[in-house]
PDB file of C-alpha atoms in Angstrom:
ATOM      1  CA  UNK L   1       0.873   6.247  83.727  1.00  0.00           C
ATOM      2  CA  UNK L   2       1.798   3.154  82.475  1.00  0.00           C
ATOM      3  CA  UNK L   3       2.903  -0.147  83.633  1.00  0.00           C
ATOM      4  CA  UNK L   4       4.000  -2.848  80.851  1.00  0.00           C
ATOM      5  CA  UNK L   5       4.342  -6.118  81.101  1.00  0.00           C
ATOM      6  CA  UNK L   6       6.876  -8.880  79.134  1.00  0.00           C
ATOM      7  CA  UNK L   7       8.829 -11.848  79.267  1.00  0.00           C
ATOM      8  CA  UNK L   8      12.691 -11.265  80.871  1.00  0.00           C
ATOM      9  CA  UNK L   9      14.313 -14.013  78.648  1.00  0.00           C
ATOM     10  CA  UNK L  10      13.317 -16.619  75.841  1.00  0.00           C
ATOM     11  CA  UNK L  11      15.182 -19.197  74.114  1.00  0.00           C
ATOM     12  CA  UNK L  12      14.568 -20.743  70.543  1.00  0.00           C
ATOM     13  CA  UNK L  13      16.179 -22.336  67.749  1.00  0.00           C
ATOM     14  CA  UNK L  14      17.110 -21.370  64.885  1.00  0.00           C
ATOM     15  CA  UNK L  15      14.787 -21.573  62.019  1.00  0.00           C
ATOM     16  CA  UNK L  16      12.035 -21.753  64.691  1.00  0.00           C
ATOM     17  CA  UNK L  17       9.157 -19.138  65.669  1.00  0.00           C
ATOM     18  CA  UNK L  18       9.031 -17.059  68.685  1.00  0.00           C
ATOM     19  CA  UNK L  19       6.164 -15.145  69.839  1.00  0.00           C
ATOM     20  CA  UNK L  20       6.823 -12.485  72.647  1.00  0.00           C
ATOM     21  CA  UNK L  21       3.777 -11.249  74.613  1.00  0.00           C
ATOM     22  CA  UNK L  22       3.021  -7.956  76.311  1.00  0.00           C
ATOM     23  CA  UNK L  23       0.468  -6.297  78.595  1.00  0.00           C
ATOM     24  CA  UNK L  24      -0.387  -3.128  79.212  1.00  0.00           C
ATOM     25  CA  UNK L  25      -2.214  -0.610  81.726  1.00  0.00           C
ATOM     26  CA  UNK L  26      -2.505   2.646  80.987  1.00  0.00           C
ATOM     27  CA  UNK L  27      -4.055   5.906  80.016  1.00  0.00           C
ATOM     28  CA  UNK L  28      -4.517   7.643  76.972  1.00  0.00           C
ATOM     29  CA  UNK L  29      -3.335   4.968  74.438  1.00  0.00           C
ATOM     30  CA  UNK L  30      -1.668   5.572  71.286  1.00  0.00           C
ATOM     31  CA  UNK L  31      -0.218   2.907  70.079  1.00  0.00           C
ATOM     32  CA  UNK L  32       1.522  -0.234  70.614  1.00  0.00           C
ATOM     33  CA  UNK L  33       5.309  -0.287  69.477  1.00  0.00           C
ATOM     34  CA  UNK L  34       7.934  -3.802  68.954  1.00  0.00           C
ATOM     35  CA  UNK L  35      12.068  -2.282  68.951  1.00  0.00           C
ATOM     36  CA  UNK L  36      14.858  -4.014  69.263  1.00  0.00           C
ATOM     37  CA  UNK L  37      17.914  -3.589  70.321  1.00  0.00           C
ATOM     38  CA  UNK L  38      20.688  -5.778  70.239  1.00  0.00           C
ATOM     39  CA  UNK L  39      23.277  -4.955  72.562  1.00  0.00           C
ATOM     40  CA  UNK L  40      25.331  -1.994  73.394  1.00  0.00           C
ATOM     41  CA  UNK L  41      23.336  -0.365  70.213  1.00  0.00           C
ATOM     42  CA  UNK L  42      20.349   1.795  69.971  1.00  0.00           C
ATOM     43  CA  UNK L  43      16.789   0.572  69.671  1.00  0.00           C
ATOM     44  CA  UNK L  44      15.179   0.171  66.560  1.00  0.00           C
ATOM     45  CA  UNK L  45      11.543   0.460  65.007  1.00  0.00           C
ATOM     46  CA  UNK L  46      10.056  -2.952  64.089  1.00  0.00           C
ATOM     47  CA  UNK L  47       6.330  -2.115  64.081  1.00  0.00           C
ATOM     48  CA  UNK L  48       3.460  -0.510  65.715  1.00  0.00           C
ATOM     49  CA  UNK L  49      -0.178  -1.334  66.283  1.00  0.00           C
ATOM     50  CA  UNK L  50      -2.480   0.998  66.955  1.00  0.00           C
ATOM     51  CA  UNK L  51      -5.870  -0.847  66.004  1.00  0.00           C
ATOM     52  CA  UNK L  52      -6.788  -4.537  66.803  1.00  0.00           C
ATOM     53  CA  UNK L  53      -5.586  -7.176  64.637  1.00  0.00           C
ATOM     54  CA  UNK L  54      -2.395  -8.564  62.712  1.00  0.00           C
ATOM     55  CA  UNK L  55       0.556  -6.122  61.522  1.00  0.00           C
ATOM     56  CA  UNK L  56       2.900  -8.652  58.979  1.00  0.00           C
ATOM     57  CA  UNK L  57       6.275  -7.117  58.164  1.00  0.00           C
ATOM     58  CA  UNK L  58       8.243 -10.175  56.476  1.00  0.00           C
ATOM     59  CA  UNK L  59       9.405 -12.961  59.335  1.00  0.00           C
ATOM     60  CA  UNK L  60       8.130  -9.819  61.858  1.00  0.00           C
ATOM     61  CA  UNK L  61       4.385  -9.966  62.618  1.00  0.00           C
ATOM     62  CA  UNK L  62       2.708  -7.611  65.815  1.00  0.00           C
ATOM     63  CA  UNK L  63      -1.102  -8.557  67.463  1.00  0.00           C
ATOM     64  CA  UNK L  64      -2.661  -6.005  69.141  1.00  0.00           C
ATOM     65  CA  UNK L  65      -6.526  -6.687  71.349  1.00  0.00           C
ATOM     66  CA  UNK L  66      -6.746  -3.044  73.026  1.00  0.00           C
ATOM     67  CA  UNK L  67      -9.891  -3.948  75.196  1.00  0.00           C
ATOM     68  CA  UNK L  68      -7.427  -6.898  76.370  1.00  0.00           C
ATOM     69  CA  UNK L  69      -4.606  -4.733  76.535  1.00  0.00           C
ATOM     70  CA  UNK L  70      -2.356  -7.100  74.833  1.00  0.00           C
ATOM     71  CA  UNK L  71      -0.308  -7.299  72.002  1.00  0.00           C
ATOM     72  CA  UNK L  72       2.351  -9.728  70.925  1.00  0.00           C
ATOM     73  CA  UNK L  73       5.404 -10.064  68.512  1.00  0.00           C
ATOM     74  CA  UNK L  74       5.974 -12.986  66.314  1.00  0.00           C
ATOM     75  CA  UNK L  75       9.308 -13.826  64.814  1.00  0.00           C
ATOM     76  CA  UNK L  76       9.471 -16.502  62.330  1.00  0.00           C
ATOM     77  CA  UNK L  77      12.315 -18.719  60.662  1.00  0.00           C
ATOM     78  CA  UNK L  78      14.797 -17.529  63.181  1.00  0.00           C
ATOM     79  CA  UNK L  79      18.337 -16.611  62.880  1.00  0.00           C
ATOM     80  CA  UNK L  80      21.292 -16.148  64.802  1.00  0.00           C
ATOM     81  CA  UNK L  81      20.792 -12.169  63.885  1.00  0.00           C
ATOM     82  CA  UNK L  82      17.689 -12.717  65.754  1.00  0.00           C
ATOM     83  CA  UNK L  83      19.354 -13.198  69.112  1.00  0.00           C
ATOM     84  CA  UNK L  84      18.681  -9.174  70.349  1.00  0.00           C
ATOM     85  CA  UNK L  85      15.937  -7.207  73.622  1.00  0.00           C
ATOM     86  CA  UNK L  86      13.077  -7.117  71.902  1.00  0.00           C
ATOM     87  CA  UNK L  87      10.751  -3.696  73.800  1.00  0.00           C
ATOM     88  CA  UNK L  88       6.881  -3.622  74.071  1.00  0.00           C
ATOM     89  CA  UNK L  89       6.300   0.847  74.240  1.00  0.00           C
ATOM     90  CA  UNK L  90       2.959   2.140  74.736  1.00  0.00           C
ATOM     91  CA  UNK L  91       1.974   5.490  73.275  1.00  0.00           C
ATOM     92  CA  UNK L  92      -0.076   8.258  74.742  1.00  0.00           C
ATOM     93  CA  UNK L  93      -1.597  10.815  73.775  1.00  0.00           C
ATOM     94  CA  UNK L  94       1.505  13.527  74.281  1.00  0.00           C
ATOM     95  CA  UNK L  95       3.877  11.996  71.932  1.00  0.00           C
ATOM     96  CA  UNK L  96       5.409   9.883  74.615  1.00  0.00           C
ATOM     97  CA  UNK L  97       6.700   5.892  74.638  1.00  0.00           C
ATOM     98  CA  UNK L  98       6.470   3.812  77.403  1.00  0.00           C
ATOM     99  CA  UNK L  99       8.835   0.885  77.152  1.00  0.00           C
ATOM    100  CA  UNK L 100       8.946  -2.167  79.329  1.00  0.00           C
ATOM    101  CA  UNK L 101      11.724  -3.764  80.165  1.00  0.00           C
ATOM    102  CA  UNK L 102      12.292  -5.925  77.434  1.00  0.00           C
ATOM    103  CA  UNK L 103      12.424  -9.616  76.564  1.00  0.00           C
ATOM    104  CA  UNK L 104      15.939 -11.003  75.638  1.00  0.00           C
ATOM    105  CA  UNK L 105      15.300 -13.723  73.076  1.00  0.00           C
ATOM    106  CA  UNK L 106      18.281 -15.897  72.302  1.00  0.00           C
ATOM    107  CA  UNK L 107      19.071 -18.141  69.355  1.00  0.00           C
ATOM    108  CA  UNK L 108      20.754 -21.273  69.344  1.00  0.00           C
ATOM    109  CA  UNK L 109      21.618 -23.204  66.749  1.00  0.00           C
TER     110      UNK L 109
ATOM    111  CA  UNK Z   1      20.518  12.639  57.346  1.00  0.00           C
ATOM    112  CA  UNK Z   2      22.790  10.638  58.903  1.00  0.00           C
ATOM    113  CA  UNK Z   3      20.272  10.114  61.691  1.00  0.00           C
ATOM    114  CA  UNK Z   4      19.983  11.188  65.988  1.00  0.00           C
ATOM    115  CA  UNK Z   5      23.783  11.886  66.513  1.00  0.00           C
ATOM    116  CA  UNK Z   6      24.896  11.866  69.998  1.00  0.00           C
ATOM    117  CA  UNK Z   7      28.452  13.151  72.334  1.00  0.00           C
ATOM    118  CA  UNK Z   8      30.420  12.253  73.535  1.00  0.00           C
ATOM    119  CA  UNK Z   9      29.707   8.152  72.845  1.00  0.00           C
ATOM    120  CA  UNK Z  10      31.480   7.112  76.655  1.00  0.00           C
ATOM    121  CA  UNK Z  11      32.725   9.496  79.625  1.00  0.00           C
ATOM    122  CA  UNK Z  12      34.136   8.441  82.919  1.00  0.00           C
ATOM    123  CA  UNK Z  13      33.699  10.734  85.789  1.00  0.00           C
ATOM    124  CA  UNK Z  14      34.270  11.519  89.431  1.00  0.00           C
ATOM    125  CA  UNK Z  15      31.099  11.805  91.488  1.00  0.00           C
ATOM    126  CA  UNK Z  16      30.092  15.570  92.099  1.00  0.00           C
ATOM    127  CA  UNK Z  17      31.494  16.507  88.547  1.00  0.00           C
ATOM    128  CA  UNK Z  18      29.199  18.045  86.026  1.00  0.00           C
ATOM    129  CA  UNK Z  19      28.847  16.391  82.718  1.00  0.00           C
ATOM    130  CA  UNK Z  20      27.167  17.490  79.666  1.00  0.00           C
ATOM    131  CA  UNK Z  21      25.933  15.446  77.117  1.00  0.00           C
ATOM    132  CA  UNK Z  22      25.082  16.896  73.270  1.00  0.00           C
ATOM    133  CA  UNK Z  23      22.295  15.439  71.110  1.00  0.00           C
ATOM    134  CA  UNK Z  24      21.838  16.361  66.990  1.00  0.00           C
ATOM    135  CA  UNK Z  25      18.194  14.756  65.748  1.00  0.00           C
ATOM    136  CA  UNK Z  26      17.244  14.245  62.703  1.00  0.00           C
ATOM    137  CA  UNK Z  27      17.370  17.561  61.269  1.00  0.00           C
ATOM    138  CA  UNK Z  28      13.279  18.199  60.117  1.00  0.00           C
ATOM    139  CA  UNK Z  29      11.945  16.698  63.713  1.00  0.00           C
ATOM    140  CA  UNK Z  30      10.406  18.842  65.778  1.00  0.00           C
ATOM    141  CA  UNK Z  31      10.072  16.685  68.775  1.00  0.00           C
ATOM    142  CA  UNK Z  32      13.560  15.162  70.661  1.00  0.00           C
ATOM    143  CA  UNK Z  33      13.401  13.148  73.681  1.00  0.00           C
ATOM    144  CA  UNK Z  34      15.896  11.987  76.489  1.00  0.00           C
ATOM    145  CA  UNK Z  35      15.574   8.820  78.028  1.00  0.00           C
ATOM    146  CA  UNK Z  36      17.800   6.929  80.230  1.00  0.00           C
ATOM    147  CA  UNK Z  37      18.645   2.879  80.581  1.00  0.00           C
ATOM    148  CA  UNK Z  38      20.466   0.386  82.813  1.00  0.00           C
ATOM    149  CA  UNK Z  39      21.500  -2.683  82.080  1.00  0.00           C
ATOM    150  CA  UNK Z  40      18.760  -5.381  81.859  1.00  0.00           C
ATOM    151  CA  UNK Z  41      15.775  -2.108  81.621  1.00  0.00           C
ATOM    152  CA  UNK Z  42      14.141  -0.565  79.157  1.00  0.00           C
ATOM    153  CA  UNK Z  43      14.589   3.186  78.372  1.00  0.00           C
ATOM    154  CA  UNK Z  44      12.887   4.863  80.891  1.00  0.00           C
ATOM    155  CA  UNK Z  45      11.282   8.716  79.351  1.00  0.00           C
ATOM    156  CA  UNK Z  46      13.803  12.099  81.268  1.00  0.00           C
ATOM    157  CA  UNK Z  47      11.885  14.747  79.277  1.00  0.00           C
ATOM    158  CA  UNK Z  48      11.393  15.595  76.194  1.00  0.00           C
ATOM    159  CA  UNK Z  49      11.083  19.027  74.240  1.00  0.00           C
ATOM    160  CA  UNK Z  50       8.577  20.427  71.087  1.00  0.00           C
ATOM    161  CA  UNK Z  51      11.205  22.784  68.795  1.00  0.00           C
ATOM    162  CA  UNK Z  52      12.077  24.448  71.884  1.00  0.00           C
ATOM    163  CA  UNK Z  53       9.892  24.151  74.103  1.00  0.00           C
ATOM    164  CA  UNK Z  54      10.105  21.299  77.343  1.00  0.00           C
ATOM    165  CA  UNK Z  55       6.825  20.043  77.361  1.00  0.00           C
ATOM    166  CA  UNK Z  56       7.329  17.564  79.664  1.00  0.00           C
ATOM    167  CA  UNK Z  57      10.027  16.218  83.210  1.00  0.00           C
ATOM    168  CA  UNK Z  58       9.832  12.696  84.244  1.00  0.00           C
ATOM    169  CA  UNK Z  59      10.026  13.155  88.265  1.00  0.00           C
ATOM    170  CA  UNK Z  60      13.225  10.878  87.232  1.00  0.00           C
ATOM    171  CA  UNK Z  61      14.765  13.814  86.977  1.00  0.00           C
ATOM    172  CA  UNK Z  62      15.956  16.091  90.018  1.00  0.00           C
ATOM    173  CA  UNK Z  63      17.456  19.097  89.577  1.00  0.00           C
ATOM    174  CA  UNK Z  64      20.582  17.940  89.256  1.00  0.00           C
ATOM    175  CA  UNK Z  65      19.524  17.701  85.336  1.00  0.00           C
ATOM    176  CA  UNK Z  66      19.074  19.918  83.323  1.00  0.00           C
ATOM    177  CA  UNK Z  67      18.316  19.367  79.783  1.00  0.00           C
ATOM    178  CA  UNK Z  68      17.711  22.514  77.236  1.00  0.00           C
ATOM    179  CA  UNK Z  69      16.889  22.889  73.557  1.00  0.00           C
ATOM    180  CA  UNK Z  70      17.526  26.899  72.877  1.00  0.00           C
ATOM    181  CA  UNK Z  71      16.837  27.269  69.438  1.00  0.00           C
ATOM    182  CA  UNK Z  72      14.819  24.074  68.556  1.00  0.00           C
ATOM    183  CA  UNK Z  73      18.342  22.104  66.841  1.00  0.00           C
ATOM    184  CA  UNK Z  74      19.869  19.959  69.224  1.00  0.00           C
ATOM    185  CA  UNK Z  75      19.594  19.743  72.688  1.00  0.00           C
ATOM    186  CA  UNK Z  76      21.796  19.140  75.722  1.00  0.00           C
ATOM    187  CA  UNK Z  77      21.675  17.162  79.011  1.00  0.00           C
ATOM    188  CA  UNK Z  78      24.203  18.274  81.751  1.00  0.00           C
ATOM    189  CA  UNK Z  79      23.975  16.134  85.013  1.00  0.00           C
ATOM    190  CA  UNK Z  80      25.087  18.203  88.057  1.00  0.00           C
ATOM    191  CA  UNK Z  81      27.177  17.035  90.925  1.00  0.00           C
ATOM    192  CA  UNK Z  82      27.135  13.371  89.464  1.00  0.00           C
ATOM    193  CA  UNK Z  83      26.784  10.356  91.784  1.00  0.00           C
ATOM    194  CA  UNK Z  84      27.523   6.939  91.118  1.00  0.00           C
ATOM    195  CA  UNK Z  85      23.678   6.053  90.780  1.00  0.00           C
ATOM    196  CA  UNK Z  86      23.346   8.286  87.415  1.00  0.00           C
ATOM    197  CA  UNK Z  87      25.804   5.780  85.346  1.00  0.00           C
ATOM    198  CA  UNK Z  88      23.858   4.259  82.641  1.00  0.00           C
ATOM    199  CA  UNK Z  89      23.050   4.849  79.047  1.00  0.00           C
ATOM    200  CA  UNK Z  90      22.027   8.436  77.640  1.00  0.00           C
ATOM    201  CA  UNK Z  91      19.363   7.931  75.224  1.00  0.00           C
ATOM    202  CA  UNK Z  92      18.426  10.638  72.621  1.00  0.00           C
ATOM    203  CA  UNK Z  93      15.455  10.308  70.232  1.00  0.00           C
ATOM    204  CA  UNK Z  94      13.951  12.395  67.484  1.00  0.00           C
ATOM    205  CA  UNK Z  95      10.428  12.454  65.808  1.00  0.00           C
ATOM    206  CA  UNK Z  96       8.606  14.395  63.020  1.00  0.00           C
ATOM    207  CA  UNK Z  97       5.601  14.597  65.374  1.00  0.00           C
ATOM    208  CA  UNK Z  98       3.598  15.201  62.847  1.00  0.00           C
ATOM    209  CA  UNK Z  99       0.867  13.396  61.749  1.00  0.00           C
ATOM    210  CA  UNK Z 100       2.873  10.265  61.673  1.00  0.00           C
ATOM    211  CA  UNK Z 101       2.410   7.030  64.333  1.00  0.00           C
ATOM    212  CA  UNK Z 102       4.705   8.471  66.810  1.00  0.00           C
ATOM    213  CA  UNK Z 103       8.037   6.845  65.791  1.00  0.00           C
ATOM    214  CA  UNK Z 104      10.875   7.529  67.628  1.00  0.00           C
ATOM    215  CA  UNK Z 105      14.628   6.872  66.346  1.00  0.00           C
ATOM    216  CA  UNK Z 106      16.909   6.914  68.336  1.00  0.00           C
ATOM    217  CA  UNK Z 107      20.613   7.840  68.969  1.00  0.00           C
ATOM    218  CA  UNK Z 108      23.795   5.297  69.788  1.00  0.00           C
ATOM    219  CA  UNK Z 109      23.070   6.916  73.325  1.00  0.00           C
ATOM    220  CA  UNK Z 110      25.470   8.281  75.990  1.00  0.00           C
ATOM    221  CA  UNK Z 111      27.618   6.136  78.270  1.00  0.00           C
ATOM    222  CA  UNK Z 112      27.436   7.676  81.523  1.00  0.00           C
ATOM    223  CA  UNK Z 113      29.977   5.788  84.363  1.00  0.00           C
ATOM    224  CA  UNK Z 114      30.192   7.701  87.435  1.00  0.00           C
ATOM    225  CA  UNK Z 115      33.573   6.100  89.514  1.00  0.00           C
TER     226      UNK Z 115
END
């Protein structure tokens, strides 16, 4: 099974940087995903890591360390529209995704 | 293609009634997933299909729940004798399942309220 931990809430100021950490324990690892979910909406894909290291995509970057069972999502130059829940998800060899409870990020002016 | 489509978007029912949700995945996707999400939690895996075959069912899926994907295209999720604890958002997702990252594309969800 999967055990995925991430902080419940984070608050940051517009223009700042926020780092959301995720730790996991899993069998049959097949990638680490980050999804964004605005209130009342479906989760949308942000990033995918399967090898160790940093993946950068615009204002968002994601890092993975497989040996430590650790990932983080870095949000730079925060905008008000970035206020959302960020879900860490672990992929398994049978192509399922198991999700953490999500981190609610609130961006303040 | 407009993405994953789910209906109804909202359903309010009385305890003990049966409800059915439908999901139309992205047309070229052969994998289809059902998840359940309650407030403040991440999506919880319920079941998934590859084409018409149901490959796995979660322990969360009691015998009151049944899912089908008869022709490997759309899927239905039926809940019989609903209970108040079934109130949740039911999310459907699909993926192409061939040589990709395994990214799931989610529908907008069907929100169930059991009174």
